[in-house]
PDB file of C-alpha atoms in Angstrom:
ATOM      1  CA  UNK U   1     -19.441 -33.565   7.740  1.00 57.00           C
ATOM      2  CA  UNK U   2     -23.116 -32.857   7.801  1.00 73.00           C
ATOM      3  CA  UNK U   3     -24.266 -29.205   6.664  1.00 81.00           C
ATOM      4  CA  UNK U   4     -25.645 -27.070   9.570  1.00 86.00           C
ATOM      5  CA  UNK U   5     -28.695 -26.272   7.594  1.00 89.00           C
ATOM      6  CA  UNK U   6     -29.556 -29.960   7.634  1.00 90.00           C
ATOM      7  CA  UNK U   7     -29.068 -30.261  11.442  1.00 91.00           C
ATOM      8  CA  UNK U   8     -31.088 -26.996  12.184  1.00 90.00           C
ATOM      9  CA  UNK U   9     -34.004 -28.724  10.192  1.00 90.00           C
ATOM     10  CA  UNK U  10     -33.969 -25.771   7.604  1.00 91.00           C
ATOM     11  CA  UNK U  11     -34.049 -28.382   4.648  1.00 91.00           C
ATOM     12  CA  UNK U  12     -34.470 -32.266   4.753  1.00 94.00           C
ATOM     13  CA  UNK U  13     -31.270 -34.061   3.975  1.00 90.00           C
ATOM     14  CA  UNK U  14     -31.948 -36.467   0.918  1.00 91.00           C
ATOM     15  CA  UNK U  15     -34.663 -34.437  -0.488  1.00 92.00           C
ATOM     16  CA  UNK U  16     -32.612 -32.999  -3.191  1.00 88.00           C
ATOM     17  CA  UNK U  17     -30.780 -35.922  -4.391  1.00 90.00           C
ATOM     18  CA  UNK U  18     -29.776 -36.891  -7.903  1.00 90.00           C
ATOM     19  CA  UNK U  19     -31.547 -39.836  -9.630  1.00 90.00           C
ATOM     20  CA  UNK U  20     -28.366 -42.110  -9.232  1.00 91.00           C
ATOM     21  CA  UNK U  21     -28.240 -40.987  -5.326  1.00 91.00           C
ATOM     22  CA  UNK U  22     -32.006 -41.695  -4.996  1.00 90.00           C
ATOM     23  CA  UNK U  23     -31.382 -45.169  -6.619  1.00 88.00           C
ATOM     24  CA  UNK U  24     -28.738 -46.070  -4.359  1.00 87.00           C
ATOM     25  CA  UNK U  25     -30.678 -44.785  -1.145  1.00 86.00           C
ATOM     26  CA  UNK U  26     -33.449 -46.994  -2.285  1.00 83.00           C
ATOM     27  CA  UNK U  27     -31.240 -50.050  -3.023  1.00 80.00           C
ATOM     28  CA  UNK U  28     -29.684 -49.611   0.910  1.00 78.00           C
ATOM     29  CA  UNK U  29     -33.206 -49.269   2.138  1.00 74.00           C
ATOM     30  CA  UNK U  30     -35.145 -51.929   0.221  1.00 68.00           C
ATOM     31  CA  UNK U  31     -34.851 -54.525   2.885  1.00 60.00           C
ATOM     32  CA  UNK U  32     -33.655 -52.515   5.679  1.00 61.00           C
ATOM     33  CA  UNK U  33     -36.654 -52.698   8.192  1.00 62.00           C
ATOM     34  CA  UNK U  34     -37.323 -56.591   7.265  1.00 63.00           C
ATOM     35  CA  UNK U  35     -33.802 -57.200   8.038  1.00 69.00           C
ATOM     36  CA  UNK U  36     -33.790 -55.353  11.289  1.00 66.00           C
ATOM     37  CA  UNK U  37     -36.920 -57.110  12.369  1.00 62.00           C
ATOM     38  CA  UNK U  38     -35.631 -60.649  11.925  1.00 57.00           C
ATOM     39  CA  UNK U  39     -32.019 -59.955  12.311  1.00 62.00           C
ATOM     40  CA  UNK U  40     -32.038 -57.593  15.582  1.00 56.00           C
ATOM     41  CA  UNK U  41     -35.333 -56.928  17.132  1.00 59.00           C
ATOM     42  CA  UNK U  42     -36.999 -60.210  17.016  1.00 62.00           C
ATOM     43  CA  UNK U  43     -33.804 -62.398  16.173  1.00 60.00           C
ATOM     44  CA  UNK U  44     -35.024 -64.976  18.649  1.00 57.00           C
ATOM     45  CA  UNK U  45     -38.715 -64.744  18.511  1.00 64.00           C
ATOM     46  CA  UNK U  46     -41.675 -64.265  16.234  1.00 74.00           C
ATOM     47  CA  UNK U  47     -42.358 -60.672  15.029  1.00 76.00           C
ATOM     48  CA  UNK U  48     -44.883 -58.855  16.879  1.00 82.00           C
ATOM     49  CA  UNK U  49     -46.234 -55.220  16.003  1.00 89.00           C
ATOM     50  CA  UNK U  50     -45.572 -52.682  18.876  1.00 92.00           C
ATOM     51  CA  UNK U  51     -47.525 -49.669  18.033  1.00 96.00           C
ATOM     52  CA  UNK U  52     -51.124 -50.877  17.977  1.00 97.00           C
ATOM     53  CA  UNK U  53     -52.420 -48.785  21.022  1.00 98.00           C
ATOM     54  CA  UNK U  54     -50.386 -45.917  19.988  1.00 98.00           C
ATOM     55  CA  UNK U  55     -51.950 -45.667  16.313  1.00 98.00           C
ATOM     56  CA  UNK U  56     -55.412 -46.318  17.876  1.00 98.00           C
ATOM     57  CA  UNK U  57     -55.196 -43.334  20.091  1.00 98.00           C
ATOM     58  CA  UNK U  58     -53.893 -40.757  17.845  1.00 98.00           C
ATOM     59  CA  UNK U  59     -54.566 -42.112  14.422  1.00 98.00           C
ATOM     60  CA  UNK U  60     -57.729 -44.380  14.256  1.00 98.00           C
ATOM     61  CA  UNK U  61     -59.908 -43.669  17.206  1.00 97.00           C
ATOM     62  CA  UNK U  62     -60.884 -40.344  15.684  1.00 97.00           C
ATOM     63  CA  UNK U  63     -61.745 -41.662  12.326  1.00 97.00           C
ATOM     64  CA  UNK U  64     -63.672 -44.572  13.409  1.00 96.00           C
ATOM     65  CA  UNK U  65     -67.191 -43.264  12.407  1.00 95.00           C
ATOM     66  CA  UNK U  66     -66.051 -43.023   8.863  1.00 97.00           C
ATOM     67  CA  UNK U  67     -66.123 -45.236   5.770  1.00 97.00           C
ATOM     68  CA  UNK U  68     -63.291 -45.368   3.151  1.00 98.00           C
ATOM     69  CA  UNK U  69     -63.304 -47.158  -0.152  1.00 97.00           C
ATOM     70  CA  UNK U  70     -59.566 -47.369  -0.811  1.00 98.00           C
ATOM     71  CA  UNK U  71     -56.830 -46.945   1.738  1.00 98.00           C
ATOM     72  CA  UNK U  72     -53.012 -46.291   0.494  1.00 98.00           C
ATOM     73  CA  UNK U  73     -50.633 -48.132   3.014  1.00 98.00           C
ATOM     74  CA  UNK U  74     -47.394 -46.827   2.687  1.00 97.00           C
ATOM     75  CA  UNK U  75     -44.488 -49.045   3.972  1.00 93.00           C
ATOM     76  CA  UNK U  76     -46.987 -51.342   5.887  1.00 94.00           C
ATOM     77  CA  UNK U  77     -44.564 -54.430   6.095  1.00 90.00           C
ATOM     78  CA  UNK U  78     -47.316 -57.281   6.496  1.00 92.00           C
ATOM     79  CA  UNK U  79     -50.123 -54.917   7.298  1.00 96.00           C
ATOM     80  CA  UNK U  80     -50.128 -55.167  10.980  1.00 95.00           C
ATOM     81  CA  UNK U  81     -50.033 -51.317  11.368  1.00 96.00           C
ATOM     82  CA  UNK U  82     -53.257 -50.868   8.902  1.00 98.00           C
ATOM     83  CA  UNK U  83     -55.309 -54.017   9.944  1.00 98.00           C
ATOM     84  CA  UNK U  84     -57.145 -52.375  12.789  1.00 98.00           C
ATOM     85  CA  UNK U  85     -58.833 -49.803  10.421  1.00 98.00           C
ATOM     86  CA  UNK U  86     -59.694 -52.551   8.000  1.00 98.00           C
ATOM     87  CA  UNK U  87     -63.310 -52.664   8.944  1.00 98.00           C
ATOM     88  CA  UNK U  88     -63.543 -49.210   7.787  1.00 98.00           C
ATOM     89  CA  UNK U  89     -61.971 -49.932   4.434  1.00 98.00           C
ATOM     90  CA  UNK U  90     -62.979 -51.602   1.465  1.00 98.00           C
ATOM     91  CA  UNK U  91     -59.681 -52.404  -0.179  1.00 98.00           C
ATOM     92  CA  UNK U  92     -55.965 -51.506   0.277  1.00 98.00           C
ATOM     93  CA  UNK U  93     -53.060 -50.347  -1.916  1.00 98.00           C
ATOM     94  CA  UNK U  94     -49.832 -51.330  -0.197  1.00 98.00           C
ATOM     95  CA  UNK U  95     -46.610 -49.888  -1.287  1.00 96.00           C
ATOM     96  CA  UNK U  96     -43.889 -51.965   0.413  1.00 92.00           C
ATOM     97  CA  UNK U  97     -40.497 -52.817  -0.949  1.00 88.00           C
ATOM     98  CA  UNK U  98     -39.995 -56.065   0.806  1.00 85.00           C
ATOM     99  CA  UNK U  99     -41.727 -58.665  -1.231  1.00 89.00           C
ATOM    100  CA  UNK U 100     -41.624 -61.321   1.601  1.00 87.00           C
ATOM    101  CA  UNK U 101     -44.025 -59.084   3.419  1.00 89.00           C
ATOM    102  CA  UNK U 102     -46.678 -59.245   0.650  1.00 95.00           C
ATOM    103  CA  UNK U 103     -49.994 -60.934   0.768  1.00 95.00           C
ATOM    104  CA  UNK U 104     -53.319 -60.668  -0.870  1.00 97.00           C
ATOM    105  CA  UNK U 105     -55.210 -59.458   2.141  1.00 98.00           C
ATOM    106  CA  UNK U 106     -54.858 -57.120   5.007  1.00 98.00           C
ATOM    107  CA  UNK U 107     -57.345 -57.529   8.129  1.00 97.00           C
ATOM    108  CA  UNK U 108     -59.527 -59.570   5.881  1.00 97.00           C
ATOM    109  CA  UNK U 109     -59.837 -56.998   3.060  1.00 98.00           C
ATOM    110  CA  UNK U 110     -58.301 -57.328  -0.464  1.00 98.00           C
ATOM    111  CA  UNK U 111     -54.942 -55.853  -0.756  1.00 98.00           C
ATOM    112  CA  UNK U 112     -52.755 -55.098  -3.785  1.00 98.00           C
ATOM    113  CA  UNK U 113     -49.125 -54.869  -3.084  1.00 97.00           C
ATOM    114  CA  UNK U 114     -46.527 -52.866  -5.174  1.00 97.00           C
ATOM    115  CA  UNK U 115     -42.939 -51.737  -4.872  1.00 93.00           C
ATOM    116  CA  UNK U 116     -42.345 -48.255  -4.556  1.00 91.00           C
ATOM    117  CA  UNK U 117     -40.632 -46.329  -7.290  1.00 91.00           C
ATOM    118  CA  UNK U 118     -37.491 -44.388  -7.597  1.00 88.00           C
ATOM    119  CA  UNK U 119     -39.424 -41.096  -8.337  1.00 90.00           C
ATOM    120  CA  UNK U 120     -41.977 -41.470  -5.608  1.00 92.00           C
ATOM    121  CA  UNK U 121     -44.775 -42.061  -8.129  1.00 95.00           C
ATOM    122  CA  UNK U 122     -47.871 -43.945  -6.678  1.00 96.00           C
ATOM    123  CA  UNK U 123     -49.616 -46.209  -9.192  1.00 95.00           C
ATOM    124  CA  UNK U 124     -52.850 -44.877  -8.892  1.00 95.00           C
ATOM    125  CA  UNK U 125     -55.142 -42.175 -10.538  1.00 97.00           C
ATOM    126  CA  UNK U 126     -55.659 -38.711  -9.224  1.00 98.00           C
ATOM    127  CA  UNK U 127     -58.462 -38.636  -6.542  1.00 98.00           C
ATOM    128  CA  UNK U 128     -58.806 -42.334  -6.089  1.00 98.00           C
ATOM    129  CA  UNK U 129     -57.728 -42.702  -2.553  1.00 98.00           C
ATOM    130  CA  UNK U 130     -59.974 -41.884   0.374  1.00 98.00           C
ATOM    131  CA  UNK U 131     -57.385 -42.730   3.241  1.00 98.00           C
ATOM    132  CA  UNK U 132     -53.508 -42.662   3.414  1.00 98.00           C
ATOM    133  CA  UNK U 133     -51.759 -44.308   6.308  1.00 98.00           C
ATOM    134  CA  UNK U 134     -48.034 -43.837   6.624  1.00 98.00           C
ATOM    135  CA  UNK U 135     -46.563 -44.763  10.124  1.00 97.00           C
ATOM    136  CA  UNK U 136     -42.805 -44.275  10.392  1.00 94.00           C
ATOM    137  CA  UNK U 137     -41.998 -44.606   6.718  1.00 93.00           C
ATOM    138  CA  UNK U 138     -41.270 -41.191   5.329  1.00 95.00           C
ATOM    139  CA  UNK U 139     -38.124 -40.785   7.210  1.00 94.00           C
ATOM    140  CA  UNK U 140     -36.598 -43.729   5.248  1.00 90.00           C
ATOM    141  CA  UNK U 141     -37.406 -42.040   1.740  1.00 92.00           C
ATOM    142  CA  UNK U 142     -35.078 -39.622   0.141  1.00 93.00           C
ATOM    143  CA  UNK U 143     -37.305 -37.460  -1.993  1.00 94.00           C
ATOM    144  CA  UNK U 144     -39.994 -37.174   0.904  1.00 96.00           C
ATOM    145  CA  UNK U 145     -41.491 -33.896  -0.763  1.00 97.00           C
ATOM    146  CA  UNK U 146     -42.164 -35.666  -3.895  1.00 96.00           C
ATOM    147  CA  UNK U 147     -43.943 -38.448  -2.097  1.00 97.00           C
ATOM    148  CA  UNK U 148     -46.086 -36.009  -0.001  1.00 98.00           C
ATOM    149  CA  UNK U 149     -47.010 -34.437  -3.284  1.00 98.00           C
ATOM    150  CA  UNK U 150     -47.789 -37.877  -4.811  1.00 98.00           C
ATOM    151  CA  UNK U 151     -50.106 -38.530  -1.709  1.00 98.00           C
ATOM    152  CA  UNK U 152     -51.882 -35.233  -2.324  1.00 98.00           C
ATOM    153  CA  UNK U 153     -52.547 -36.228  -6.050  1.00 98.00           C
ATOM    154  CA  UNK U 154     -54.130 -39.296  -5.492  1.00 98.00           C
ATOM    155  CA  UNK U 155     -56.077 -38.296  -2.647  1.00 98.00           C
ATOM    156  CA  UNK U 156     -59.607 -37.309  -3.005  1.00 98.00           C
ATOM    157  CA  UNK U 157     -61.087 -34.094  -1.624  1.00 98.00           C
ATOM    158  CA  UNK U 158     -61.621 -34.401   2.128  1.00 98.00           C
ATOM    159  CA  UNK U 159     -59.455 -37.737   2.063  1.00 98.00           C
ATOM    160  CA  UNK U 160     -57.518 -38.499   5.416  1.00 98.00           C
ATOM    161  CA  UNK U 161     -53.824 -38.713   5.648  1.00 98.00           C
ATOM    162  CA  UNK U 162     -52.677 -40.490   8.910  1.00 98.00           C
ATOM    163  CA  UNK U 163     -48.949 -39.801   9.643  1.00 98.00           C
ATOM    164  CA  UNK U 164     -46.535 -40.532  12.438  1.00 98.00           C
ATOM    165  CA  UNK U 165     -42.792 -39.860  11.995  1.00 98.00           C
ATOM    166  CA  UNK U 166     -39.747 -39.277  14.193  1.00 97.00           C
ATOM    167  CA  UNK U 167     -38.812 -35.662  14.397  1.00 98.00           C
ATOM    168  CA  UNK U 168     -35.221 -35.672  15.311  1.00 96.00           C
ATOM    169  CA  UNK U 169     -32.019 -36.521  13.295  1.00 94.00           C
ATOM    170  CA  UNK U 170     -31.675 -39.733  14.970  1.00 91.00           C
ATOM    171  CA  UNK U 171     -28.139 -39.372  15.550  1.00 86.00           C
ATOM    172  CA  UNK U 172     -25.393 -39.009  12.659  1.00 82.00           C
ATOM    173  CA  UNK U 173     -26.811 -40.621   9.591  1.00 78.00           C
ATOM    174  CA  UNK U 174     -23.560 -40.603   7.857  1.00 78.00           C
ATOM    175  CA  UNK U 175     -22.537 -43.448  10.310  1.00 81.00           C
ATOM    176  CA  UNK U 176     -23.954 -46.792  10.995  1.00 81.00           C
ATOM    177  CA  UNK U 177     -26.407 -46.624  14.056  1.00 78.00           C
ATOM    178  CA  UNK U 178     -27.448 -49.635  15.946  1.00 77.00           C
ATOM    179  CA  UNK U 179     -31.039 -50.479  15.437  1.00 74.00           C
ATOM    180  CA  UNK U 180     -31.516 -48.160  12.583  1.00 81.00           C
ATOM    181  CA  UNK U 181     -31.226 -48.680   8.779  1.00 78.00           C
ATOM    182  CA  UNK U 182     -28.324 -46.931   6.822  1.00 79.00           C
ATOM    183  CA  UNK U 183     -30.246 -43.696   5.687  1.00 84.00           C
ATOM    184  CA  UNK U 184     -33.076 -42.905   7.953  1.00 88.00           C
ATOM    185  CA  UNK U 185     -33.493 -39.572   9.669  1.00 93.00           C
ATOM    186  CA  UNK U 186     -36.126 -37.834  11.144  1.00 95.00           C
ATOM    187  CA  UNK U 187     -38.231 -35.006   9.699  1.00 97.00           C
ATOM    188  CA  UNK U 188     -37.966 -31.504  10.963  1.00 97.00           C
ATOM    189  CA  UNK U 189     -41.353 -30.308  12.388  1.00 97.00           C
ATOM    190  CA  UNK U 190     -40.992 -26.782  10.703  1.00 96.00           C
ATOM    191  CA  UNK U 191     -40.072 -28.471   7.601  1.00 96.00           C
ATOM    192  CA  UNK U 192     -42.803 -31.214   7.710  1.00 97.00           C
ATOM    193  CA  UNK U 193     -45.783 -28.873   8.611  1.00 98.00           C
ATOM    194  CA  UNK U 194     -44.863 -26.475   5.625  1.00 97.00           C
ATOM    195  CA  UNK U 195     -44.510 -29.221   3.325  1.00 98.00           C
ATOM    196  CA  UNK U 196     -47.865 -30.790   4.152  1.00 98.00           C
ATOM    197  CA  UNK U 197     -49.781 -27.554   4.063  1.00 98.00           C
ATOM    198  CA  UNK U 198     -47.914 -26.642   0.763  1.00 98.00           C
ATOM    199  CA  UNK U 199     -49.345 -30.111  -0.657  1.00 98.00           C
ATOM    200  CA  UNK U 200     -52.781 -29.114   0.118  1.00 98.00           C
ATOM    201  CA  UNK U 201     -53.375 -30.869   3.590  1.00 98.00           C
ATOM    202  CA  UNK U 202     -55.175 -29.145   6.450  1.00 98.00           C
ATOM    203  CA  UNK U 203     -54.320 -30.046   9.996  1.00 98.00           C
ATOM    204  CA  UNK U 204     -57.180 -31.800  11.929  1.00 98.00           C
ATOM    205  CA  UNK U 205     -54.919 -32.975  14.614  1.00 97.00           C
ATOM    206  CA  UNK U 206     -50.984 -32.971  15.642  1.00 98.00           C
ATOM    207  CA  UNK U 207     -49.580 -34.266  18.628  1.00 98.00           C
ATOM    208  CA  UNK U 208     -46.426 -35.029  19.973  1.00 98.00           C
ATOM    209  CA  UNK U 209     -45.478 -38.451  21.314  1.00 98.00           C
ATOM    210  CA  UNK U 210     -42.962 -41.334  22.109  1.00 98.00           C
ATOM    211  CA  UNK U 211     -41.351 -39.593  25.095  1.00 98.00           C
ATOM    212  CA  UNK U 212     -37.845 -41.423  25.613  1.00 95.00           C
ATOM    213  CA  UNK U 213     -38.724 -42.335  29.304  1.00 96.00           C
ATOM    214  CA  UNK U 214     -42.005 -44.087  28.491  1.00 97.00           C
ATOM    215  CA  UNK U 215     -40.414 -47.464  27.228  1.00 94.00           C
ATOM    216  CA  UNK U 216     -38.111 -47.622  30.147  1.00 94.00           C
ATOM    217  CA  UNK U 217     -40.921 -47.068  32.743  1.00 94.00           C
ATOM    218  CA  UNK U 218     -43.036 -49.865  31.102  1.00 94.00           C
ATOM    219  CA  UNK U 219     -40.075 -52.050  31.379  1.00 91.00           C
ATOM    220  CA  UNK U 220     -39.491 -50.936  35.412  1.00 92.00           C
ATOM    221  CA  UNK U 221     -43.154 -51.655  35.757  1.00 91.00           C
ATOM    222  CA  UNK U 222     -43.464 -54.867  33.910  1.00 85.00           C
ATOM    223  CA  UNK U 223     -46.036 -53.256  31.385  1.00 75.00           C
ATOM    224  CA  UNK U 224     -44.770 -55.143  28.132  1.00 84.00           C
ATOM    225  CA  UNK U 225     -44.255 -52.888  25.069  1.00 91.00           C
ATOM    226  CA  UNK U 226     -45.262 -49.280  26.160  1.00 96.00           C
ATOM    227  CA  UNK U 227     -47.009 -48.607  22.868  1.00 97.00           C
ATOM    228  CA  UNK U 228     -49.162 -51.626  22.787  1.00 96.00           C
ATOM    229  CA  UNK U 229     -50.560 -50.843  26.325  1.00 96.00           C
ATOM    230  CA  UNK U 230     -53.264 -47.886  26.421  1.00 96.00           C
ATOM    231  CA  UNK U 231     -52.237 -47.121  30.035  1.00 96.00           C
ATOM    232  CA  UNK U 232     -48.859 -46.295  28.836  1.00 97.00           C
ATOM    233  CA  UNK U 233     -49.873 -44.452  25.881  1.00 98.00           C
ATOM    234  CA  UNK U 234     -51.943 -42.055  28.189  1.00 97.00           C
ATOM    235  CA  UNK U 235     -48.915 -41.489  30.306  1.00 97.00           C
ATOM    236  CA  UNK U 236     -46.671 -40.888  27.391  1.00 98.00           C
ATOM    237  CA  UNK U 237     -49.268 -38.216  26.131  1.00 98.00           C
ATOM    238  CA  UNK U 238     -48.910 -36.353  29.265  1.00 98.00           C
ATOM    239  CA  UNK U 239     -45.043 -36.441  29.383  1.00 98.00           C
ATOM    240  CA  UNK U 240     -44.865 -35.565  25.770  1.00 98.00           C
ATOM    241  CA  UNK U 241     -47.070 -32.584  25.835  1.00 97.00           C
ATOM    242  CA  UNK U 242     -45.204 -31.363  28.980  1.00 98.00           C
ATOM    243  CA  UNK U 243     -41.855 -31.412  27.340  1.00 98.00           C
ATOM    244  CA  UNK U 244     -42.655 -30.598  23.697  1.00 97.00           C
ATOM    245  CA  UNK U 245     -41.262 -27.147  24.468  1.00 98.00           C
ATOM    246  CA  UNK U 246     -37.815 -28.552  24.544  1.00 98.00           C
ATOM    247  CA  UNK U 247     -37.874 -29.541  21.085  1.00 97.00           C
ATOM    248  CA  UNK U 248     -34.485 -29.870  19.166  1.00 96.00           C
ATOM    249  CA  UNK U 249     -34.201 -31.406  15.788  1.00 96.00           C
ATOM    250  CA  UNK U 250     -30.267 -32.449  16.374  1.00 95.00           C
ATOM    251  CA  UNK U 251     -30.230 -33.772  19.818  1.00 94.00           C
ATOM    252  CA  UNK U 252     -26.517 -33.630  20.457  1.00 92.00           C
ATOM    253  CA  UNK U 253     -26.438 -33.007  24.139  1.00 94.00           C
ATOM    254  CA  UNK U 254     -28.254 -35.014  26.781  1.00 95.00           C
ATOM    255  CA  UNK U 255     -30.932 -32.238  27.993  1.00 96.00           C
ATOM    256  CA  UNK U 256     -31.995 -31.790  24.402  1.00 97.00           C
ATOM    257  CA  UNK U 257     -33.233 -35.527  24.229  1.00 96.00           C
ATOM    258  CA  UNK U 258     -35.662 -34.940  27.099  1.00 97.00           C
ATOM    259  CA  UNK U 259     -38.565 -34.241  24.557  1.00 98.00           C
ATOM    260  CA  UNK U 260     -40.911 -36.407  22.626  1.00 98.00           C
ATOM    261  CA  UNK U 261     -39.367 -38.108  19.537  1.00 98.00           C
ATOM    262  CA  UNK U 262     -42.263 -38.446  17.340  1.00 98.00           C
ATOM    263  CA  UNK U 263     -45.167 -36.356  15.796  1.00 98.00           C
ATOM    264  CA  UNK U 264     -48.741 -37.784  14.882  1.00 98.00           C
ATOM    265  CA  UNK U 265     -50.858 -36.161  12.551  1.00 98.00           C
ATOM    266  CA  UNK U 266     -54.416 -36.431  11.204  1.00 98.00           C
ATOM    267  CA  UNK U 267     -54.704 -34.366   7.758  1.00 98.00           C
ATOM    268  CA  UNK U 268     -57.241 -33.886   5.590  1.00 98.00           C
ATOM    269  CA  UNK U 269     -56.999 -33.004   1.976  1.00 98.00           C
ATOM    270  CA  UNK U 270     -58.639 -29.783   0.567  1.00 97.00           C
TER     271      UNK U 270
END
């Protein structure tokens, strides 16, 4: 039975676990996404990253004019999500649990891959990061507050933080769910806004995205993957904005699901 405080989004499930429970969570999630990619989503075809147009519109296009010495990429797999911004970056520090994704470069720039720690500590000195990119990763992490505070610690003044996360419970996370790893759960918007603000980030942009009907519309019209197609990203933007009023964290009724499923942030460290 899930405590109602978690379902309301008042507190984040997993954020206050004991060290032993965090260790177990990490063990469950370590190869979770890698195995989903190769055993479910792309079982019979080569892996293709599916969110390039979405990330460009909400995350990268607004910062194209800026140069970053070092970028921190959290949970970036083989780097497909962050490679489009490589021309703006000198080097990457990539925190990725699945070693089979690791490489020495991302988008032609030097990359150092490391494993995440149980405590959420990032192996980097204070103020050494100019850009952090975290796209659909925090909701896999138990002690998310700790990780956000670590991102703040390693970020230089005026560093950017690009963040995209699901904002609903994603169903009952105490039971197996098709297409999801064991422990992932979305992050409540109210909790996320406060935690980011408390960590010393100001909001340059926040937008809702990934409306549930967008993918179906793309399939119907033969547009391929919706979030790799700028036209469908534009359609999704309109639908997500129009239905953002219907936000519920726990979507246990059909009408609660007619709302955007993710939030996209551009934040700046003060």
